[in-house]
Amino acid sequence: MSAGRAGGRAVEVLAVGPLALVEDLGRPGLAATGVGRSGAADRAALRLANRLVANPEGAAGIEVTFGGLAVRATARHTVALAGAAAPADVDGTPVGHHCLVHLRPGQVLRLGVPPTGLRSYLAVRGGISVDPVLGSRSTDVLGELGPPRLEVGQVLPVGPEPDDLPLIDVAPVADPPGGPVTLRAVAGPRADRVADLSVLAATTWTASSRSDRVGMRLEGGRLDWAHGGEIPSEGMVRGAVQVPSGGEPVVFLADHPITGGYPVAAVVVDADVDRAAQVRPGQTVRFRLVDPPWRDR
Amino acid sequence: MNVLPCGDAALLVDVDDLREVLALADALRADAPPGVLDVVPAARTVLLTVAPGTDLAAVRRAVLELRVEPGAAPPDGEVVEIPVHYDGPDLDEVGELTGLGRDGVVEAHTGRPWRVAFGGFAPGFAYLVDGDPRLDVARRSEPRTTVPAGSVGLAGEFSGVYPRASPGGWQLIGRTGATLWSMDTGALLQPGGRVRFVEAR
């Protein structure tokens, strides 16, 4: 197999699992032209992995859904894993998450299936440096923008190492839980469009297998519309709990549509959207309504 | 104007009509409160998303204090010219529905500049307004499963150009070879901008 650009630093993809994508922190500021922000589904995990290897927080890494990634180093690389704690090894020797891992040329880092959580992040010191699209290396699966999904045999260039040096070897971070997940949410903007918002917090929802980077679909209950039906399309946000006519809500994730005409009953607070992105199909989800961050005078 | 909660990193401003949307979006683009990442106008709302940690109460106050004048002339800016071959499959029907005939539709569509109101349907797609009011036609009762890239259409008070092939229910009156969307430069039609259609010969 090729070793990438002549003399360049790179990692070669040997296995991809169900879905592996290059992601950074996305392309903000373009929504009005139909381009969503996209970016890592669990931004906190990507940021952590990048901090460990002393990359800028927004450097591009690899988002691995449900494990199964294997990459071979073509040079010396310092890497770190975060997010769903997929068992990992380097040439058969187990290595941990949330810590620095050093790869020598030719060594293979392999991820198994995470026991909990859904998405693992691999940061490589220097960042994955595929060509950016509109200022970002993120793949937007809904907008069909950015680098294509990873394929076996692909060689991913790695950027030059940053001047900063890694300061810590290990970060103490809890793994995503396997049990029920509670998400904080602010009621609105269209809470008045559902008949009884208390159903949202009173129901134990189950994440559907039809969930993806666009949204986490929930089953196990039903939020009825109050009156009318669709509303004129309006801007959507990451974390929006949108209620389609069938009543089973969808929590929008990284690649959500930019506008939509179904009412948004509540919006998950920003920090908890990262936790939502780690919920696996079949896992239970509850909502706890919290006050908006401002009040009417 | 009514500011609605939208989590802890956004506000949704609900207004009376599209004129107010356009005026508010213009005002926000000209003088965005600190921390605002994205301004997303739509038919009756403007969404503001903010960077984490931004004081949303301050953003909300700033929005409520903006001077918004619906109906005021849009800021001057470049007018993007889009050449169109007026040979769309719905041109005859639009000519009948409006009573303008084929030539009349072309004249009305090219007669005055349109304004980019909002996007959101697909990268590079823009809902255009402020066109000739006689061109207000309903969408097709049966949407097409595929509308070719570059198709120029009408729906209600809007006109638009499909940046790439997609399903769609707009009345198609023509087609353009203009590149509405590119991975390098993004959208040709920018929010708040103006567009003039010209007949390609």
XYZ file of C-alpha atoms in Angstrom:
498
model
C 0.000 0.000 0.000
C 1.028 3.572 -0.611
C 2.618 5.517 2.201
C 0.795 8.708 1.284
C 2.346 11.874 -0.036
C 6.032 11.459 -0.668
C 7.744 11.790 2.668
C 4.531 13.114 4.197
C 3.095 12.167 7.531
C -0.064 10.124 7.164
C -2.169 7.342 8.560
C -3.434 4.551 6.377
C -6.959 3.246 6.894
C -7.067 -0.558 7.244
C -10.644 -0.973 8.545
C -13.544 1.434 9.040
C -16.248 -0.350 11.054
C -19.866 0.712 10.389
C -18.991 4.386 9.775
C -15.839 6.451 10.135
C -15.696 10.127 9.182
C -13.289 13.019 9.357
C -14.776 15.693 11.622
C -13.664 18.967 13.148
C -15.841 21.603 14.812
C -17.701 22.402 11.614
C -18.458 25.443 9.481
C -20.459 28.030 11.468
C -21.891 31.158 9.896
C -23.151 29.698 6.601
C -26.610 28.468 7.595
C -28.397 31.227 5.698
C -26.876 29.889 2.476
C -28.091 26.382 3.225
C -24.869 25.063 4.743
C -25.191 23.616 8.224
C -22.464 23.696 10.840
C -21.923 19.923 11.031
C -18.747 18.861 12.883
C -18.097 16.187 15.498
C -21.323 14.790 16.938
C -19.683 14.738 20.404
C -17.701 17.970 20.285
C -16.502 17.635 23.882
C -14.873 14.289 23.074
C -13.109 15.617 19.964
C -11.904 18.658 21.912
C -10.550 16.448 24.680
C -8.706 14.163 22.272
C -7.191 17.214 20.572
C -6.162 18.820 23.875
C -4.376 15.638 24.906
C -2.131 15.730 21.831
C -1.813 19.548 22.136
C -3.659 20.214 18.877
C -5.912 23.226 18.539
C -9.318 22.066 19.852
C -10.862 22.341 16.415
C -8.306 20.188 14.581
C -9.838 17.458 12.441
C -9.909 13.938 13.872
C -11.666 10.705 13.051
C -15.177 10.041 14.353
C -15.681 6.295 14.651
C -19.243 5.044 15.046
C -19.513 1.765 16.939
C -15.807 0.951 16.751
C -14.054 -1.130 14.140
C -11.465 1.381 12.938
C -7.897 0.276 12.235
C -5.154 2.637 11.069
C -1.467 2.135 10.324
C 1.054 4.854 11.086
C 3.375 5.805 8.241
C 5.533 7.915 10.546
C 5.905 8.519 14.261
C 2.556 9.732 15.512
C 1.210 10.788 18.867
C -2.506 10.055 19.083
C -5.308 10.051 21.658
C -8.748 8.476 21.900
C -11.844 9.913 23.582
C -15.600 9.453 23.560
C -17.008 5.918 23.551
C -14.281 3.775 25.134
C -13.824 1.171 22.418
C -11.170 -1.333 23.488
C -7.999 -0.388 21.628
C -4.657 -1.980 20.947
C -1.441 -1.179 19.145
C -0.113 -4.292 17.419
C -2.041 -6.332 19.971
C -0.945 -4.450 23.098
C -3.948 -2.814 24.792
C -3.924 0.974 25.084
C -6.325 3.248 26.928
C -8.572 6.160 26.150
C -8.041 9.731 27.348
C -4.288 9.244 27.289
C -1.361 9.731 24.948
C -0.518 6.833 22.638
C 2.703 6.789 20.620
C 2.811 4.994 17.292
C 5.969 4.058 15.427
C 5.991 3.774 11.631
C 4.153 0.616 10.591
C 2.342 0.106 13.885
C -1.400 -0.527 13.718
C -3.957 0.984 16.097
C -7.139 -1.051 16.177
C -10.479 -0.297 17.871
C -13.009 -2.915 18.997
C -16.674 -2.306 19.781
C -17.263 0.108 22.679
C -19.067 -1.423 25.693
C -20.991 1.845 26.165
C -21.439 4.952 24.073
C -21.580 5.163 20.304
C -18.869 7.434 18.915
C -15.126 7.315 19.575
C -12.722 10.043 18.475
C -9.148 9.619 17.348
C -6.986 12.740 17.376
C -3.609 12.624 15.681
C -1.019 15.204 16.682
C -0.948 17.643 13.746
C -4.570 16.939 12.813
C -6.007 15.080 9.823
C -5.249 17.463 6.954
C -7.499 16.401 4.092
C -8.588 19.350 1.941
C -11.103 21.563 3.733
C -14.457 22.455 2.156
C -15.730 25.939 2.989
C -13.299 26.234 5.865
C -13.955 22.878 7.510
C -12.884 19.245 7.153
C -16.171 17.956 8.530
C -18.352 15.517 6.639
C -21.976 16.652 6.635
C -24.017 13.553 5.811
C -27.251 15.497 5.229
C -25.780 18.389 3.229
C -23.445 15.965 1.405
C -20.486 18.247 2.016
C -16.909 17.691 3.056
C -14.650 14.673 2.786
C -16.232 11.360 1.786
C -16.643 8.677 4.444
C -13.433 6.786 5.130
C -12.670 3.730 3.058
C -10.230 0.905 3.482
C -6.941 1.697 1.784
C -7.340 5.439 2.073
C -4.286 7.375 3.209
C -5.095 10.371 5.390
C -2.481 13.131 5.441
C -1.504 14.458 8.867
C -0.558 18.099 9.349
C 2.644 19.422 10.868
C 2.981 19.003 14.610
C 1.912 22.129 16.527
C 4.461 24.047 18.602
C 2.637 23.239 21.824
C 3.678 20.060 23.574
C 1.286 17.673 25.315
C 1.172 18.574 29.009
C -0.752 15.700 30.503
C -0.596 11.973 29.877
C -4.037 11.022 31.120
C -7.317 12.898 31.545
C -9.788 11.580 34.129
C -13.060 11.516 32.195
C -16.130 9.351 32.737
C -17.100 7.033 29.904
C -20.552 7.513 28.357
C -23.120 5.652 30.497
C -24.782 2.448 29.360
C -27.965 3.027 31.355
C -30.618 5.738 31.177
C -29.433 9.148 30.025
C -31.111 12.321 31.256
C -30.889 15.365 28.990
C -31.603 18.874 30.219
C -33.844 20.865 27.882
C -35.393 24.328 27.713
C -39.084 24.443 26.749
C -39.826 26.203 23.458
C -39.689 27.785 20.987
C -42.940 26.012 20.011
C -43.953 24.333 23.275
C -47.432 25.780 22.704
C -47.770 23.637 19.594
C -47.842 20.387 21.564
C -50.909 19.445 23.557
C -49.067 18.545 26.759
C -45.366 19.287 27.107
C -45.236 17.451 30.436
C -45.364 14.216 28.423
C -41.824 14.993 27.228
C -40.372 14.858 30.753
C -42.740 12.174 32.044
C -41.940 9.601 29.352
C -39.055 7.155 29.343
C -38.040 7.259 25.696
C -35.989 4.712 23.796
C -33.446 5.688 21.136
C -34.404 4.180 17.793
C -32.088 2.288 15.475
C -33.048 4.861 12.834
C -30.909 7.454 14.597
C -27.919 8.947 12.817
C -25.831 12.133 12.739
C -28.912 14.067 11.606
C -30.892 13.205 14.708
C -31.675 10.779 17.476
C -35.154 9.416 16.903
C -37.112 8.482 20.002
C -39.798 5.861 20.538
C -41.984 4.818 23.440
C -44.435 7.692 23.665
C -46.248 10.322 21.730
C -46.390 14.114 21.868
C -49.611 15.213 20.185
C -49.844 18.518 18.389
C -52.006 21.125 20.086
C -53.693 22.591 17.026
C -53.114 23.334 13.416
C -50.251 21.400 12.050
C -47.092 22.429 10.402
C -45.695 25.896 10.897
C -43.943 28.005 8.260
C -40.405 26.590 8.028
C -38.072 28.146 10.564
C -34.439 27.814 11.577
C -33.469 24.642 13.431
C -30.689 24.187 15.992
C -28.561 21.316 17.221
C -30.436 19.904 20.206
C -33.903 20.826 18.923
C -36.569 18.326 20.037
C -38.703 18.357 16.928
C -42.140 16.782 16.963
C -43.281 15.329 13.630
C -46.950 14.607 12.984
C -46.522 11.043 14.274
C -45.657 12.417 17.715
C -42.358 10.580 18.240
C -39.745 13.288 18.796
C -36.367 13.644 17.108
C -33.405 15.282 18.843
C -31.366 17.041 16.169
C -27.632 16.335 16.188
C -24.651 17.665 14.205
C -26.050 17.328 10.661
C -29.614 18.512 11.347
C -31.628 20.230 8.624
C -31.198 24.010 8.607
C -34.910 24.744 8.556
C -37.983 22.688 9.289
C -41.731 23.000 9.466
C -42.521 20.697 12.387
C -42.748 22.338 15.811
C -39.784 22.250 18.190
C -41.197 21.603 21.655
C -37.920 22.030 23.545
C -34.194 22.373 22.937
C -31.574 20.265 24.707
C -28.932 22.454 26.370
C -25.745 22.670 24.350
C -23.493 20.639 26.662
C -26.007 17.786 26.812
C -26.251 17.472 23.028
C -22.782 15.902 23.099
C -24.094 13.316 25.578
C -27.102 12.694 23.331
C -24.687 11.862 20.510
C -23.339 8.980 22.611
C -26.742 7.342 23.171
C -26.991 3.967 21.471
C -30.066 2.550 19.784
C -32.127 0.809 22.473
C -30.815 2.973 25.292
C -33.356 4.941 27.340
C -33.537 8.724 27.414
C -35.339 11.088 29.747
C -35.697 14.858 29.622
C -35.505 17.307 32.503
C -36.893 20.742 31.734
C -34.745 23.641 32.938
C -35.271 27.405 32.862
C -34.192 29.368 29.796
C -30.985 31.314 30.374
C -32.937 34.588 30.507
C -36.255 35.774 31.856
C -38.869 38.235 30.732
C -38.668 41.526 32.515
C -41.466 41.130 17.538
C -41.355 38.268 19.999
C -38.150 36.593 21.193
C -38.695 32.895 21.897
C -36.387 30.602 23.894
C -34.378 28.123 21.827
C -32.126 26.302 24.278
C -29.067 27.963 25.806
C -27.201 28.746 22.582
C -29.839 30.356 20.348
C -32.845 32.678 20.208
C -35.746 32.518 17.787
C -37.226 35.902 16.879
C -40.815 35.610 15.738
C -42.132 38.488 13.596
C -45.305 39.385 11.706
C -44.314 38.882 8.105
C -41.542 38.429 5.596
C -40.947 42.197 5.277
C -40.079 42.315 8.957
C -37.891 39.205 8.606
C -35.890 40.879 5.849
C -35.539 44.140 7.756
C -34.491 42.372 10.953
C -32.009 40.141 9.147
C -30.506 43.187 7.401
C -30.195 44.990 10.742
C -28.601 41.944 12.387
C -26.119 41.447 9.572
C -25.169 45.120 9.701
C -24.759 45.165 13.471
C -24.671 41.677 14.983
C -24.606 41.528 18.778
C -21.343 40.056 20.140
C -21.259 36.270 20.187
C -23.706 35.720 17.325
C -22.454 32.931 15.018
C -25.294 32.547 12.576
C -28.330 34.555 11.463
C -30.931 32.316 9.819
C -33.943 34.116 8.343
C -37.014 32.105 7.354
C -40.593 32.932 6.372
C -41.731 34.413 9.704
C -38.695 34.091 11.973
C -35.026 34.908 12.347
C -32.899 32.404 14.272
C -29.744 33.589 16.023
C -27.226 31.027 17.168
C -24.461 32.116 19.532
C -21.070 30.895 20.678
C -21.057 28.899 23.920
C -20.920 31.139 26.962
C -22.525 34.144 25.229
C -24.885 36.117 27.465
C -28.207 35.385 25.766
C -30.010 37.958 27.896
C -27.726 40.635 26.445
C -28.260 39.364 22.904
C -31.993 39.416 23.487
C -31.884 43.021 24.739
C -29.758 44.025 21.752
C -32.283 42.462 19.356
C -35.223 44.207 20.998
C -33.387 47.545 20.800
C -32.557 47.232 17.092
C -34.138 49.782 14.791
C -36.039 47.640 12.330
C -37.940 49.317 9.511
C -39.974 46.846 7.496
C -40.351 47.926 3.902
C -37.220 50.060 3.925
C -35.049 49.702 0.855
C -32.516 46.900 1.142
C -28.882 47.918 1.542
C -27.225 48.665 -1.767
C -25.142 45.844 -3.036
C -24.020 44.074 -6.109
C -26.779 42.669 -8.300
C -25.988 39.130 -9.470
C -27.107 38.534 -13.062
C -28.406 35.091 -13.912
C -28.925 34.267 -17.600
C -31.971 32.072 -18.149
C -33.243 30.058 -21.109
C -37.000 30.436 -20.717
C -38.104 27.028 -21.978
C -39.273 25.355 -18.746
C -41.905 22.593 -18.818
C -44.367 24.753 -16.838
C -43.877 28.005 -18.766
C -47.084 27.624 -20.787
C -49.096 26.761 -17.692
C -47.692 29.728 -15.759
C -48.504 31.903 -18.760
C -52.124 30.714 -18.578
C -52.429 30.856 -14.774
C -51.173 34.435 -14.683
C -52.805 35.512 -17.905
C -49.457 36.895 -19.033
C -48.643 34.356 -21.724
C -45.149 33.013 -22.298
C -43.597 36.323 -23.291
C -45.335 38.160 -20.497
C -43.959 35.736 -17.897
C -40.427 36.219 -19.206
C -40.900 39.995 -19.211
C -42.209 39.978 -15.642
C -39.497 37.636 -14.373
C -36.681 39.697 -15.878
C -38.336 43.069 -15.338
C -37.095 43.859 -11.868
C -34.407 42.597 -9.496
C -35.317 39.944 -6.942
C -34.011 39.862 -3.424
C -32.478 36.914 -1.545
C -34.836 36.357 1.398
C -33.651 33.128 2.940
C -32.232 29.694 2.229
C -32.318 26.376 4.023
C -33.727 23.945 1.471
C -30.330 22.853 0.127
C -26.825 24.335 -0.010
C -26.959 27.310 -2.364
C -30.738 27.435 -2.722
C -32.225 30.885 -2.107
C -35.849 31.916 -1.771
C -36.099 35.102 -3.855
C -38.740 37.768 -3.195
C -39.733 41.282 -4.315
C -40.395 40.103 -7.848
C -43.340 41.050 -10.008
C -46.476 40.239 -7.935
C -48.304 39.000 -11.036
C -46.041 35.919 -10.969
C -47.614 34.561 -7.763
C -48.592 30.995 -8.720
C -49.320 27.925 -6.606
C -46.895 25.028 -6.494
C -47.578 22.070 -8.748
C -50.158 19.718 -7.265
C -47.817 16.805 -8.001
C -44.177 17.495 -7.112
C -41.617 16.164 -9.575
C -39.378 13.388 -8.278
C -36.408 15.001 -9.996
C -35.869 18.601 -10.933
C -32.626 19.123 -12.887
C -29.890 21.387 -11.512
C -30.183 24.930 -12.845
C -33.983 24.837 -13.109
C -35.590 28.227 -12.503
C -38.923 28.051 -10.737
C -41.816 29.925 -9.178
C -43.838 29.097 -6.057
C -46.168 31.580 -4.418
C -44.377 34.895 -4.022
C -40.997 33.197 -4.450
C -38.667 32.466 -7.306
C -35.623 30.228 -7.015
C -32.979 28.245 -8.847
C -32.264 24.599 -8.018
C -28.514 24.378 -7.266
C -28.505 20.631 -7.800
C -30.921 17.970 -8.931
C -33.545 17.247 -6.309
C -37.255 16.520 -5.955
C -39.376 19.637 -6.146
C -42.826 21.085 -6.626
C -42.043 24.511 -8.058
C -43.370 25.636 -11.428
C -40.394 25.443 -13.767
C -40.176 28.287 -16.247
C -36.558 28.059 -17.400
C -33.020 26.899 -16.801
C -29.653 28.506 -16.259
C -26.085 27.369 -16.698
C -24.964 29.594 -13.818
C -23.164 27.830 -10.965
C -25.340 28.455 -7.921
C -23.185 26.431 -5.602
C -19.568 25.353 -5.515
C -17.536 23.588 -2.875
C -14.817 26.231 -3.223
C -16.798 29.431 -3.015
C -20.096 28.347 -1.478
C -23.358 29.964 -2.530
C -23.573 32.401 -5.453
C -26.631 34.050 -3.912
C -25.834 35.546 -0.539
C -28.377 36.482 2.131
C -29.688 40.019 1.595
C -28.256 40.138 -1.921
C -30.080 40.974 -5.137
C -30.553 39.048 -8.358
C -31.559 40.040 -11.856
C -32.663 37.376 -14.317
C -31.820 38.096 -17.941
C -33.051 36.182 -20.964
C -30.264 34.127 -22.531
C -30.351 34.029 -26.310
